[in-house]
Each structure stands twice: as C-alpha cells, then as structure tokens.
Amino acid sequence: MSQDSLSVIKKGVYSKKKPSIHISNDIYYGAFISYAIDRDDSGQCVVVKNRTIMAVQSFEGRNETIERGCNLSHNKACIVIMNKLSHGDSDKVIINSDILILLKEYKAQALALEENVYIENLDEFIKNANKLKIVIMAFNKDDIMDFMSKGK
C-alpha cells in the first residue's frame, strides 16, 4: 500500500445515500459510547442498531467485531469506527474496500468514521459503497457532543 493512495477523511457525507434520522441516531449514539470507553484501544469499532450496542471491538479485531455485531443485529446495523487515542503514525486507522465486502455480506446500512481516519483509494471506495447503497459519512467529536446535548 502506497502512502499516495491514502486519503484523510473529513467531516461530511461521502455516499449518494444520505443518512436518515434513524441512521444518524445510531451513528452518533455509537460514536458517543465508543468515545466514552475508548481506553486501551477498546471501543475503536462499535456496531449499533436501534441505539443498542451490538458489539464493541476489544481484542478480537475490527472484522470480527463487525461480523459478531451484524449477526446479532440481523441486518441494517451501523458500523462506527473511531481513531486510536495515541494518534501516532504507527497507530493510523486505515480503511479499505475490504470492509465493504463485510458490510454487504452482513447487510449493514452505514459506515461512519471519525475525522482523520485514512481511507485507501477514496474514489474507488466511495464508488463501491455507492454500488452497494451503503451510507458513508465522517463526523467529529463536536458532532457527538452536539447530538448528546440535544438528548436524542
């Protein structure tokens, strides 16, 4: 993987499919929970459905968390991925199109990434997500706090 193929994602919706209120609620709730428990690399990835946390990444890794959470949710889950706290170069969170295969297989409806997560081949990634009709968006910590302060 070349450093040239990596793009840093910024706040916004990247897919043609826009998040519904229901999807937004799940995403921001999952992000809030992940942010609240993000210590020692726990909670970097969460799977949410109907404002219920279906899975939290711990030792097993991101893909296994997605598989477990989506199996428990029986379709239409939202996946939320946060940055690691350390933010060192060796701790970059990098997403590639392989995750879209998991999202399709487990019928997830959205992938939300915290700002400054890296995406490999962003244009191709978005093109593939659009084919699958998966919401792709990025948020920042201010969005999470705004959401929670409104008591959604």
mmCIF file of C-alpha atoms in Angstrom:
data_model
loop_
_atom_site.group_PDB
_atom_site.id
_atom_site.type_symbol
_atom_site.label_atom_id
_atom_site.label_comp_id
_atom_site.label_asym_id
_atom_site.label_seq_id
_atom_site.Cartn_x
_atom_site.Cartn_y
_atom_site.Cartn_z
ATOM 1 C CA MET A 1 0.000 0.000 0.000
ATOM 2 C CA SER A 2 1.409 3.316 -1.060
ATOM 3 C CA GLN A 3 1.109 6.396 1.134
ATOM 4 C CA ASP A 4 -0.078 8.166 -2.050
ATOM 5 C CA SER A 5 -3.200 6.006 -2.103
ATOM 6 C CA LEU A 6 -4.298 7.148 1.385
ATOM 7 C CA SER A 7 -6.755 9.987 1.933
ATOM 8 C CA VAL A 8 -7.656 11.528 5.267
ATOM 9 C CA ILE A 9 -11.403 11.698 5.632
ATOM 10 C CA LYS A 10 -13.017 14.907 6.844
ATOM 11 C CA LYS A 11 -16.495 15.575 8.234
ATOM 12 C CA GLY A 12 -19.310 15.039 5.758
ATOM 13 C CA VAL A 13 -21.419 12.534 3.863
ATOM 14 C CA TYR A 14 -19.474 10.824 1.101
ATOM 15 C CA SER A 15 -22.062 8.446 -0.331
ATOM 16 C CA LYS A 16 -25.001 9.184 -2.589
ATOM 17 C CA LYS A 17 -27.243 7.603 0.012
ATOM 18 C CA LYS A 18 -27.773 10.080 2.841
ATOM 19 C CA PRO A 19 -28.246 9.024 6.463
ATOM 20 C CA SER A 20 -31.835 9.029 7.707
ATOM 21 C CA ILE A 21 -32.616 10.370 11.175
ATOM 22 C CA HIS A 22 -32.679 6.771 12.405
ATOM 23 C CA ILE A 23 -29.231 6.030 10.941
ATOM 24 C CA SER A 24 -27.835 9.319 12.288
ATOM 25 C CA ASN A 25 -29.164 8.495 15.758
ATOM 26 C CA ASP A 26 -27.469 5.097 15.689
ATOM 27 C CA ILE A 27 -24.206 6.540 14.394
ATOM 28 C CA TYR A 28 -23.928 9.340 16.939
ATOM 29 C CA TYR A 29 -25.037 7.111 19.792
ATOM 30 C CA GLY A 30 -22.412 4.526 18.803
ATOM 31 C CA ALA A 31 -19.771 7.232 18.474
ATOM 32 C CA PHE A 32 -20.644 8.602 21.913
ATOM 33 C CA ILE A 33 -20.355 5.167 23.520
ATOM 34 C CA SER A 34 -17.110 4.459 21.679
ATOM 35 C CA TYR A 35 -15.676 7.830 22.688
ATOM 36 C CA ALA A 36 -16.703 7.255 26.314
ATOM 37 C CA ILE A 37 -14.997 3.851 26.570
ATOM 38 C CA ASP A 38 -12.009 4.471 24.282
ATOM 39 C CA ARG A 39 -9.232 3.432 26.613
ATOM 40 C CA ASP A 40 -6.538 0.880 25.892
ATOM 41 C CA ASP A 41 -7.851 0.504 22.327
ATOM 42 C CA SER A 42 -11.244 -0.824 23.447
ATOM 43 C CA GLY A 43 -14.227 0.539 21.621
ATOM 44 C CA GLN A 44 -12.480 1.693 18.462
ATOM 45 C CA CYS A 45 -15.190 -0.034 16.399
ATOM 46 C CA VAL A 46 -18.805 -0.469 17.509
ATOM 47 C CA VAL A 47 -21.814 -1.989 15.813
ATOM 48 C CA VAL A 48 -25.143 -0.298 16.577
ATOM 49 C CA LYS A 49 -28.771 -0.986 15.752
ATOM 50 C CA ASN A 50 -31.746 0.894 17.172
ATOM 51 C CA ARG A 51 -29.472 2.726 19.616
ATOM 52 C CA THR A 52 -28.349 -0.583 21.040
ATOM 53 C CA ILE A 53 -24.684 -1.532 21.024
ATOM 54 C CA MET A 54 -24.492 -4.940 19.383
ATOM 55 C CA ALA A 55 -20.696 -5.316 19.567
ATOM 56 C CA VAL A 56 -17.651 -3.421 20.821
ATOM 57 C CA GLN A 57 -14.179 -4.068 19.468
ATOM 58 C CA SER A 58 -11.780 -5.381 22.001
ATOM 59 C CA PHE A 59 -9.069 -7.922 21.465
ATOM 60 C CA GLU A 60 -10.648 -9.777 18.555
ATOM 61 C CA GLY A 61 -10.231 -7.056 15.917
ATOM 62 C CA ARG A 62 -12.404 -4.928 13.673
ATOM 63 C CA ASN A 63 -13.610 -7.541 11.185
ATOM 64 C CA GLU A 64 -14.611 -9.996 13.893
ATOM 65 C CA THR A 65 -16.444 -7.210 15.752
ATOM 66 C CA ILE A 66 -18.389 -6.317 12.615
ATOM 67 C CA GLU A 67 -19.238 -9.960 11.954
ATOM 68 C CA ARG A 68 -20.376 -10.575 15.538
ATOM 69 C CA GLY A 69 -22.386 -7.352 15.799
ATOM 70 C CA CYS A 70 -24.074 -7.724 12.441
ATOM 71 C CA ASN A 71 -25.001 -11.328 13.190
ATOM 72 C CA LEU A 72 -26.642 -10.186 16.418
ATOM 73 C CA SER A 73 -28.434 -7.286 14.716
ATOM 74 C CA HIS A 74 -29.962 -9.390 11.910
ATOM 75 C CA ASN A 75 -29.336 -6.729 9.209
ATOM 76 C CA LYS A 76 -29.318 -2.949 8.980
ATOM 77 C CA ALA A 77 -26.647 -2.244 11.573
ATOM 78 C CA CYS A 78 -24.446 0.846 11.570
ATOM 79 C CA ILE A 79 -20.700 0.497 11.944
ATOM 80 C CA VAL A 80 -18.806 3.283 13.742
ATOM 81 C CA ILE A 81 -15.009 3.438 13.640
ATOM 82 C CA MET A 82 -13.003 5.857 15.769
ATOM 83 C CA ASN A 83 -9.360 6.890 15.762
ATOM 84 C CA LYS A 84 -6.993 5.444 18.319
ATOM 85 C CA LEU A 85 -6.224 7.731 21.226
ATOM 86 C CA SER A 86 -2.465 7.689 20.694
ATOM 87 C CA HIS A 87 -2.671 9.232 17.189
ATOM 88 C CA GLY A 88 0.906 8.199 16.391
ATOM 89 C CA ASP A 89 1.849 7.396 12.802
ATOM 90 C CA SER A 90 2.090 3.704 13.637
ATOM 91 C CA ASP A 91 -1.458 3.860 15.015
ATOM 92 C CA LYS A 92 -3.162 5.187 11.887
ATOM 93 C CA VAL A 93 -6.610 3.775 11.381
ATOM 94 C CA ILE A 94 -6.751 2.724 7.734
ATOM 95 C CA ILE A 95 -9.909 1.561 5.985
ATOM 96 C CA ASN A 96 -10.005 -0.066 2.562
ATOM 97 C CA SER A 97 -12.637 -1.569 0.289
ATOM 98 C CA ASP A 98 -12.347 -4.948 2.024
ATOM 99 C CA ILE A 99 -14.619 -3.611 4.761
ATOM 100 C CA LEU A 100 -17.344 -3.047 2.171
ATOM 101 C CA ILE A 101 -17.371 -6.780 1.447
ATOM 102 C CA LEU A 102 -18.162 -7.401 5.129
ATOM 103 C CA LEU A 103 -20.829 -4.697 5.180
ATOM 104 C CA LYS A 104 -22.504 -6.209 2.120
ATOM 105 C CA GLU A 105 -22.287 -9.762 3.457
ATOM 106 C CA TYR A 106 -23.835 -8.780 6.785
ATOM 107 C CA LYS A 107 -26.325 -6.292 5.294
ATOM 108 C CA ALA A 108 -25.071 -3.272 7.230
ATOM 109 C CA GLN A 109 -26.589 0.046 6.204
ATOM 110 C CA ALA A 110 -23.925 2.560 7.194
ATOM 111 C CA LEU A 111 -20.245 3.088 7.915
ATOM 112 C CA ALA A 112 -19.372 6.156 9.956
ATOM 113 C CA LEU A 113 -15.784 7.191 10.502
ATOM 114 C CA GLU A 114 -14.305 9.722 12.844
ATOM 115 C CA GLU A 115 -12.498 12.541 11.079
ATOM 116 C CA ASN A 116 -8.866 11.858 10.243
ATOM 117 C CA VAL A 117 -9.303 8.148 9.643
ATOM 118 C CA TYR A 118 -7.418 7.159 6.492
ATOM 119 C CA ILE A 119 -9.136 5.575 3.508
ATOM 120 C CA GLU A 120 -7.191 3.718 0.873
ATOM 121 C CA ASN A 121 -8.189 4.703 -2.683
ATOM 122 C CA LEU A 122 -11.004 7.004 -1.587
ATOM 123 C CA ASP A 123 -12.605 7.453 -5.022
ATOM 124 C CA GLU A 124 -12.799 3.705 -5.599
ATOM 125 C CA PHE A 125 -14.037 3.189 -2.035
ATOM 126 C CA ILE A 126 -16.907 5.662 -2.489
ATOM 127 C CA LYS A 127 -17.769 4.240 -5.908
ATOM 128 C CA ASN A 128 -18.027 0.736 -4.426
ATOM 129 C CA ALA A 129 -20.068 1.961 -1.436
ATOM 130 C CA ASN A 130 -22.488 3.708 -3.798
ATOM 131 C CA LYS A 131 -22.973 0.486 -5.774
ATOM 132 C CA LEU A 132 -23.861 -1.239 -2.517
ATOM 133 C CA LYS A 133 -26.103 1.648 -1.380
ATOM 134 C CA ILE A 134 -24.255 1.974 1.924
ATOM 135 C CA VAL A 135 -24.140 5.304 3.765
ATOM 136 C CA ILE A 136 -20.567 6.532 4.213
ATOM 137 C CA MET A 137 -20.026 9.522 6.459
ATOM 138 C CA ALA A 138 -17.476 11.130 8.728
ATOM 139 C CA PHE A 139 -18.047 13.039 11.962
ATOM 140 C CA ASN A 140 -16.017 14.786 14.620
ATOM 141 C CA LYS A 141 -16.190 14.923 18.409
ATOM 142 C CA ASP A 142 -18.173 18.181 18.318
ATOM 143 C CA ASP A 143 -20.911 16.389 16.338
ATOM 144 C CA ILE A 144 -21.090 13.695 19.026
ATOM 145 C CA MET A 145 -21.363 16.194 21.860
ATOM 146 C CA ASP A 146 -23.967 18.271 19.978
ATOM 147 C CA PHE A 147 -26.048 15.157 19.414
ATOM 148 C CA MET A 148 -25.873 14.059 23.034
ATOM 149 C CA SER A 149 -26.585 17.563 24.392
ATOM 150 C CA LYS A 150 -29.872 17.556 22.454
ATOM 151 C CA GLY A 151 -30.932 14.431 24.312
ATOM 152 C CA LYS A 152 -31.831 12.448 21.197
#
